[in-house]
Coordinates of C-alpha atoms and ligand atoms in Angstrom, one line a residue:
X1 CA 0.0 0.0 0.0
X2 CA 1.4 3.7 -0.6
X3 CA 1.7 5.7 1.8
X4 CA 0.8 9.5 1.5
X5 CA 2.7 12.6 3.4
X6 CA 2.8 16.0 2.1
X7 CA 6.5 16.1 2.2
X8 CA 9.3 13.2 1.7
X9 CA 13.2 13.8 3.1
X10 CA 15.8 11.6 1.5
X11 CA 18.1 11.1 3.7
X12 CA 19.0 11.2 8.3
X13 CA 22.1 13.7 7.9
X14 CA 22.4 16.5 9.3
X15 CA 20.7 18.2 6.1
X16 CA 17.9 16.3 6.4
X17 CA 16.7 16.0 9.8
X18 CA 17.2 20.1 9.7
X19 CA 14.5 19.8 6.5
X20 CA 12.7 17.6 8.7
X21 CA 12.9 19.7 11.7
X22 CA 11.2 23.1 9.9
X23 CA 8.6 21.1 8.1
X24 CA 7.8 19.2 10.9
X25 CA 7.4 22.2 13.2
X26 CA 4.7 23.6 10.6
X27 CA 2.4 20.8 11.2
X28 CA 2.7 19.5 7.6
X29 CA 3.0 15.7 7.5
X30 CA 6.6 14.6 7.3
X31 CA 8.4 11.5 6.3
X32 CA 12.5 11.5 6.3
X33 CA 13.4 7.5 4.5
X34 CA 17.1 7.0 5.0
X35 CA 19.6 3.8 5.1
X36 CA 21.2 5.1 8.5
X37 CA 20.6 7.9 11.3
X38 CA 23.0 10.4 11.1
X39 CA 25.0 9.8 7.9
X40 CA 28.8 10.9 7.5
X41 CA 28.0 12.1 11.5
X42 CA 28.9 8.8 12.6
X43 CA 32.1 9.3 11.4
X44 CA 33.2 12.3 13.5
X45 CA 33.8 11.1 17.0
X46 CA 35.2 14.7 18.0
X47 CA 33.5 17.6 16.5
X48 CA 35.0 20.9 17.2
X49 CA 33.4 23.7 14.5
X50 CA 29.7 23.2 15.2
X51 CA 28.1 26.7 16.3
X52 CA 27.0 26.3 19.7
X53 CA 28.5 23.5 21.2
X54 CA 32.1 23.5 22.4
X55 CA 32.8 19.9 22.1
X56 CA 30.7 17.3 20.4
X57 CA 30.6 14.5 18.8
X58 CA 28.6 13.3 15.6
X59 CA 26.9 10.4 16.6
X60 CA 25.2 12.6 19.7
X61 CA 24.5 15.8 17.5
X62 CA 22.8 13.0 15.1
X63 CA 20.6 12.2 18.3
X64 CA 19.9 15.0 19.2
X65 CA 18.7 16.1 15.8
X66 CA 16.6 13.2 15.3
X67 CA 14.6 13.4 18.6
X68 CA 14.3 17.2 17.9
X69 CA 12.8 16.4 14.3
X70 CA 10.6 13.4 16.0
X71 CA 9.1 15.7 18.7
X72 CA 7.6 18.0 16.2
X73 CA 5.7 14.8 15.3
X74 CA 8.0 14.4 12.0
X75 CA 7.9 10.4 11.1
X76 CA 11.4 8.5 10.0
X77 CA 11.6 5.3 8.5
X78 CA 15.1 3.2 7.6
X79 CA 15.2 1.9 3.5
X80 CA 16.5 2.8 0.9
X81 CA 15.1 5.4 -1.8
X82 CA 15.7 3.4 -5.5
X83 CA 13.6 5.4 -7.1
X84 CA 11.3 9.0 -7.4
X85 CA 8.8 9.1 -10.2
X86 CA 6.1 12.2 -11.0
X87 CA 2.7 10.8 -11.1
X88 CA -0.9 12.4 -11.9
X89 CA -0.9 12.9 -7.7
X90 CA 2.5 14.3 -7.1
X91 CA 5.6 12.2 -6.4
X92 CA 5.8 8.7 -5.8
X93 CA 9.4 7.5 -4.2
X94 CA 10.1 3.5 -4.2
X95 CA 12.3 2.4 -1.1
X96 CA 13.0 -1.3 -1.1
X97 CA 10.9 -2.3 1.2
X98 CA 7.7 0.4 0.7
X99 CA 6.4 2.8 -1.2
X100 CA 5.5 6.6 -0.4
X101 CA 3.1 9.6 -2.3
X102 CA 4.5 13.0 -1.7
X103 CA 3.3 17.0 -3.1
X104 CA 7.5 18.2 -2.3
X105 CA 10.0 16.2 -2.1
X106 CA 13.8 17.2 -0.1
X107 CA 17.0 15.4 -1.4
X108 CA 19.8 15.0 1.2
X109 CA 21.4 11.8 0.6
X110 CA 25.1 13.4 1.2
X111 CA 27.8 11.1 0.1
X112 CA 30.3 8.7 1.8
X113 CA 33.9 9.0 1.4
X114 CA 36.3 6.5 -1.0
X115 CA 38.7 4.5 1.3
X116 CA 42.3 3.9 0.1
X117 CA 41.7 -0.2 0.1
X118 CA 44.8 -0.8 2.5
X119 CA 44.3 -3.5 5.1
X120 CA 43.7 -2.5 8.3
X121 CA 42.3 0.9 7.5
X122 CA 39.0 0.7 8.9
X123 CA 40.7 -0.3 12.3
X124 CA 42.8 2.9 12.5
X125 CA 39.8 5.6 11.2
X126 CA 39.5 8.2 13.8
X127 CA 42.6 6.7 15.7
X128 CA 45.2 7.8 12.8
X129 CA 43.3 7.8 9.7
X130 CA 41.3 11.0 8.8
X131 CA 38.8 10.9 5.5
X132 CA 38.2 15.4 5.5
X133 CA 41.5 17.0 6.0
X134 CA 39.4 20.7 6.5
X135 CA 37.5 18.8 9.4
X136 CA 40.6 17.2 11.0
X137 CA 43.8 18.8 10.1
X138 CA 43.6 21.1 13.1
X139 CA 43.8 18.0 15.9
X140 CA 46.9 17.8 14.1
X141 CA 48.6 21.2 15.2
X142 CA 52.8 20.3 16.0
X143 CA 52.5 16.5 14.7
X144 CA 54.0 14.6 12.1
X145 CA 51.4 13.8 8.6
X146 CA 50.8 12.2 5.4
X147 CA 48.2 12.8 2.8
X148 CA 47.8 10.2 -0.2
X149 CA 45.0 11.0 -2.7
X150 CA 44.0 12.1 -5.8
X151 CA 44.3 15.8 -7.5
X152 CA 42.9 19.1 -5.9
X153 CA 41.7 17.2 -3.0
X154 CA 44.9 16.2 -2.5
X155 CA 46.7 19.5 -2.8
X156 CA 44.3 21.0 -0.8
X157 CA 45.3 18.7 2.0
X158 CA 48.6 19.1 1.5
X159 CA 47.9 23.0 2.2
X160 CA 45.9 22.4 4.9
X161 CA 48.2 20.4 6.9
X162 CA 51.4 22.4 6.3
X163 CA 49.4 25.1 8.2
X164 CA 49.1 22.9 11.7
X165 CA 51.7 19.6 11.4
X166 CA 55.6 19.7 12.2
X167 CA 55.9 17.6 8.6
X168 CA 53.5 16.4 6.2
X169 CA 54.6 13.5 3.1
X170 CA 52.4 14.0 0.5
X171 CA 52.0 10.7 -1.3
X172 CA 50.8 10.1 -5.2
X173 CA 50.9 7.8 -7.8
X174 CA 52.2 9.6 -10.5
X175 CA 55.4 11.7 -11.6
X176 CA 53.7 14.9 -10.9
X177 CA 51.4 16.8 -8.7
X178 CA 48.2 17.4 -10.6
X179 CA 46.0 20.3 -10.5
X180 CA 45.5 23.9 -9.9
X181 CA 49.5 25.6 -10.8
X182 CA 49.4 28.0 -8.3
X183 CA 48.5 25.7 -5.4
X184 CA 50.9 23.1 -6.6
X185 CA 53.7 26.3 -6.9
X186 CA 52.7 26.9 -3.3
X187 CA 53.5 23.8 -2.0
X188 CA 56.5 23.2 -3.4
X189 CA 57.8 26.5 -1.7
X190 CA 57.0 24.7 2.0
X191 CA 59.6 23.7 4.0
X192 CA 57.6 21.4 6.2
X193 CA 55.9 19.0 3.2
X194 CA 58.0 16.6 1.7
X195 CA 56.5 15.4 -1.8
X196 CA 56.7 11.3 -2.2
X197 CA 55.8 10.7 -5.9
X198 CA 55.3 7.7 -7.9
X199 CA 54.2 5.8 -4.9
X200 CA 51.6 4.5 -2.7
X201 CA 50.5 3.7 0.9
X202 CA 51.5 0.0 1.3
X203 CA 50.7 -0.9 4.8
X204 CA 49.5 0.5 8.4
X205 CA 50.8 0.1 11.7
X206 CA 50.3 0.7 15.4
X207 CA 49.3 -0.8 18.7
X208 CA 45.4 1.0 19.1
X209 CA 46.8 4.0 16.9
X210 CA 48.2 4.4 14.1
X211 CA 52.0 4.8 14.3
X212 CA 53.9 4.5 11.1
X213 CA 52.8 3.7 7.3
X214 CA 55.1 1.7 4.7
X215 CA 55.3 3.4 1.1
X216 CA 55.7 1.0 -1.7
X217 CA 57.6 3.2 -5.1
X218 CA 57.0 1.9 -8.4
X219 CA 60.2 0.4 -8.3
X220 CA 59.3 -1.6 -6.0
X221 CA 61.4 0.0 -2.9
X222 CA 59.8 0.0 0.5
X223 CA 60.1 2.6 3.1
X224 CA 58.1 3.0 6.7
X225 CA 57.8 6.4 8.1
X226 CA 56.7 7.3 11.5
X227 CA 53.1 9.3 11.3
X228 CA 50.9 10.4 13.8
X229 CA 48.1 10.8 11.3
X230 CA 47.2 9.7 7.5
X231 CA 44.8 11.8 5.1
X232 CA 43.2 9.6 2.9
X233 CA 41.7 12.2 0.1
X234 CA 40.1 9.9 -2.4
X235 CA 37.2 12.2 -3.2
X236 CA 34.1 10.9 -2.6
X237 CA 30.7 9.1 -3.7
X238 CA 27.4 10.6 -4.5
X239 CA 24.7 8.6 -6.0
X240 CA 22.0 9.9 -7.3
X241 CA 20.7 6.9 -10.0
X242 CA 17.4 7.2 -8.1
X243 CA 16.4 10.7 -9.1
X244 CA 18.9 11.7 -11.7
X245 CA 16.1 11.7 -14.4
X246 CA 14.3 14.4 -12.6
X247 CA 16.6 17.2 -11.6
X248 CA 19.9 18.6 -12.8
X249 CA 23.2 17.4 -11.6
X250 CA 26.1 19.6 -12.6
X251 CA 29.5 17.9 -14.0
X252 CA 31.1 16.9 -10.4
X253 CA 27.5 14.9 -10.2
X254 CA 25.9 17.1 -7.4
X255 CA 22.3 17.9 -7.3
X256 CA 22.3 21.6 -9.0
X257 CA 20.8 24.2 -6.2
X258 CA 19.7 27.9 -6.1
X259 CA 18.4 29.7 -3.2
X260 CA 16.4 28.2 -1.0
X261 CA 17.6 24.6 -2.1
X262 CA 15.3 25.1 -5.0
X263 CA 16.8 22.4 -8.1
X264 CA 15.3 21.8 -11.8
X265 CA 12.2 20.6 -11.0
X266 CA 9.5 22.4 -8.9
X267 CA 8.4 20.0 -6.2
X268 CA 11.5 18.8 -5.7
X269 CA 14.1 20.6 -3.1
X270 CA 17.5 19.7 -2.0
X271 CA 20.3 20.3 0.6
X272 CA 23.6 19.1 1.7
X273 CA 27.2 17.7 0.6
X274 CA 24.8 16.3 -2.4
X275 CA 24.2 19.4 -3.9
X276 CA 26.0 22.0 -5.5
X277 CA 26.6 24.2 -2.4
X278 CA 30.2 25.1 -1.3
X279 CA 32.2 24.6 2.3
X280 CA 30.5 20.9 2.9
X281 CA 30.2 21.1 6.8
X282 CA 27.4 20.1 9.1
X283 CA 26.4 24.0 10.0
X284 CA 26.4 24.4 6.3
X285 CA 24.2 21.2 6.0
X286 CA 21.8 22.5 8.4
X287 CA 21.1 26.1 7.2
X288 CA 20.8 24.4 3.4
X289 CA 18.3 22.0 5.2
X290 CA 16.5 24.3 7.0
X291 CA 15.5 26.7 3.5
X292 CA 14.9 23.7 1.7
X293 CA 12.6 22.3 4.2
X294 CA 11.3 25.6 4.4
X295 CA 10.9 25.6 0.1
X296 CA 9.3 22.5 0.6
X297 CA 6.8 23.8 2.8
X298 CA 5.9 26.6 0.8
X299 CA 5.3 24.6 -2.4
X300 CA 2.8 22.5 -0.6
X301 CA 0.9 25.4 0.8
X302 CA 0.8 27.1 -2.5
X303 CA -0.8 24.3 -3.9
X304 CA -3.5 24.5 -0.7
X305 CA -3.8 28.0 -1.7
X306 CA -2.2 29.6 1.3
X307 CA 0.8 32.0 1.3
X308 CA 3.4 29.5 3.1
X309 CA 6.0 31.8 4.6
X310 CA 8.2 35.0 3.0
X311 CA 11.4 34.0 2.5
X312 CA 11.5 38.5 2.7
X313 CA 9.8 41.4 2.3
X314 CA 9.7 45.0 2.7
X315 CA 7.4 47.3 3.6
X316 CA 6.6 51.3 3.6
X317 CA 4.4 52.4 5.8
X318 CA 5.0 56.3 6.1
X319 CA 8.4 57.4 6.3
X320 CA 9.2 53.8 8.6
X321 CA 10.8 50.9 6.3
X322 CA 10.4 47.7 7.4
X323 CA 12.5 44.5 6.2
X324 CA 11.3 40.9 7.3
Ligands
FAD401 C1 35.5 11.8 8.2 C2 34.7 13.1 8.2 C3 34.8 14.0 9.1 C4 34.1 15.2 9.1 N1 34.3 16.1 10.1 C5 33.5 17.2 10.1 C6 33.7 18.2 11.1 O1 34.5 18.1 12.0 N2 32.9 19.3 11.0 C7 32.0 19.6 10.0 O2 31.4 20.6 10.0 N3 31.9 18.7 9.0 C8 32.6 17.5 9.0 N4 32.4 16.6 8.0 C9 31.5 16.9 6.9 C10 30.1 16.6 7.3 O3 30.0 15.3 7.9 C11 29.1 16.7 6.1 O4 29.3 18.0 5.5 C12 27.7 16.5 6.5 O5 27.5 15.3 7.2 C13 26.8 16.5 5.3 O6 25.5 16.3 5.7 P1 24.4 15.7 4.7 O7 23.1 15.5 5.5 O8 24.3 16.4 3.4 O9 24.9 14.2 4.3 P2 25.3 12.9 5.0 O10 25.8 13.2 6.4 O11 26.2 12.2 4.1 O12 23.9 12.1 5.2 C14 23.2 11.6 4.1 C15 22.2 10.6 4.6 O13 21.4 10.2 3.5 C16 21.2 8.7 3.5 N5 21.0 8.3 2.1 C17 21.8 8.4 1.0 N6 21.2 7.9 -0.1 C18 20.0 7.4 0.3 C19 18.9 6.7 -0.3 N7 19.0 6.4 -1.6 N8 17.9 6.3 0.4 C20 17.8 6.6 1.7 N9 18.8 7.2 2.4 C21 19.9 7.6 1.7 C22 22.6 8.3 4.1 O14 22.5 6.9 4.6 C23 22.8 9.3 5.2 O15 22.0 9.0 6.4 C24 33.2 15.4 8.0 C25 33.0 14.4 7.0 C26 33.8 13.3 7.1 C27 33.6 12.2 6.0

């Protein structure tokens, strides 16, 4: 049987339970569907840069977001979203095990970063092994680094890291750095980063945390260095083969956005690292979840025949001007 609500979420990130939250709170009928609670959240066990908190963690901000969103009487079911098609109703979204009716629909199914493939290297993330050099690189003030990776991500990281560690070996496969010239000309003028090219990250090693890492060249030569932390920068994963026939993605395959999370197609809003906004961080995540929750709510309205909310306005009312 489908089941109807006036507004769908994809996804239990942070950019979704914030949709969730200001839909909710409007008394509009709200169902977020997602594979996990919390998303890349779980994968910060210290959080440092979130507004309003001094010291956090992911997995508890993803709590507390959820039983905010639930208290407003917001529903949340765990499947999987394999597909959104328009119908004569609305929207109809298949999850494996279900299927759902919705007037608006909010994408925020984020992404999940690539792993390097070494063994071991699911033992040593978070004690060692970091996946967002922006997020992390500061825990690493004083301390000795690597970064292996791919491209701008991995120049980037390279940049970063000079800024806070004592050394940083930057590792990559081919001859070259690639990428953008002037950040490449930058780092080669840093004393602290030594480049290691035509190579890879071999092994791991440490007793609880990660203490050195072997580099394998192409000829074959092996060489363990003592590391406090590795920066895996593999870029990342978005899949959108579920709605990708509906709205447009732009050529790093993010979910195109204007303001107020609006994308190609009317009913259909969307927030987070899946879209096309810059900085991916959980405040970031939130206020793009909270306007397109807010979009969402406004569509649905419309089509009721109410005015929904003002994103702004302005009035003159004798000489007094008054912004909203
Ligand atoms: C290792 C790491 C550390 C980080 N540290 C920080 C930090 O310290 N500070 C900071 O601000 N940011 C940090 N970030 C970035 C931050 O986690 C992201 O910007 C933020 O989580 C993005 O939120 P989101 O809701 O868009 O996506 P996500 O957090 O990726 O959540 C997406 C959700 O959608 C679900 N989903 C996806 N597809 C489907 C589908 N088809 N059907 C149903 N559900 C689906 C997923 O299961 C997931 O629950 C870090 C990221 C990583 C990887």
């Amino acid at each position: 049987m489908v089941q109807n609500y006036e507004v769908v979420i994809v996804g239990a990130g942070p950019a979704g339970l914030s949709a969730g939250i200001f839909v909710a709170r409007q008394k509009v009928s709200c169902l977020v569907i997602s594979k996990d609670l919390g998303g890349q959240l779980n994968l910060i066990p210290k959080l440092e840069n979130y507004p309003g908190t001094l010291m956090s963690s992911g997995p508890l901000l993803a709590k507390t977001l959820e039983s905010q969103y639930l208290s407003f009487g917001g529903e949340l079911t765990y499947d999987t979203v394999e597909r959104i098609e328009e119908d004569s109703e609305g929207l109809r979204i298949k999850a494996s095990r279900s299927e759902y009716s919705a007037k608006a629909i909010v994408l925020a199914p984020g992404k999940v970063p690539n792993n390097l493939g070494v063994e071991n290297e699911t033992s040593f993330a978070n004690k060692g092994v970091h996946y967002c050099t922006k997020c992390d690189a500061p825990f690493y003030q004083g301390r000795v680094t690597a970064a292996v990776g791919v491209g701008g991500y991995l120049l980037e990281s390279g940049i970063l890291l000079s800024r806070m560690a004592s050394k940083v070996y930057l590792i990559y496969k081919g001859g070259a750095l690639g990428g953008d010239k002037d950040l490449i000309a930058s780092i080669e003028k840093k004393e602290n980063v030594q480049l290691v090219p035509q190579s890879s990250v071999k092994s791991l090693s440490g007793t609880g945390t990660l203490q050195s890492i072997t580099i394998l060249d192409n000829s074959g030569k092996e060489q363990t260095v003592q590391v406090d932390g590795l920066f895996i920068e593999m870029g990342s994963k978005i899949n959108l083969d579920f709605v990708k026939h509906l709205v447009k993605i732009n050529t790093k395959g993010e979910i195109e956005v204007t303001e107020g999370g609006k994308t190609s197609h009317p009913a259909i809003f969307a927030a987070g690292d899946a879209t096309s906004i810059p900085y991916k961080q959980i405040v970031a995540a939130c206020g793009d979840g909270a306007s397109a929750g807010l979009s969402a709510f406004n569509y649905v309205e419309k089509l009721k025949g109410r005015p929904g909310i003002r994103s702004d306005w302005k009035k003159t009312i004798g000489d007094s001007v008054f912004h909203y």
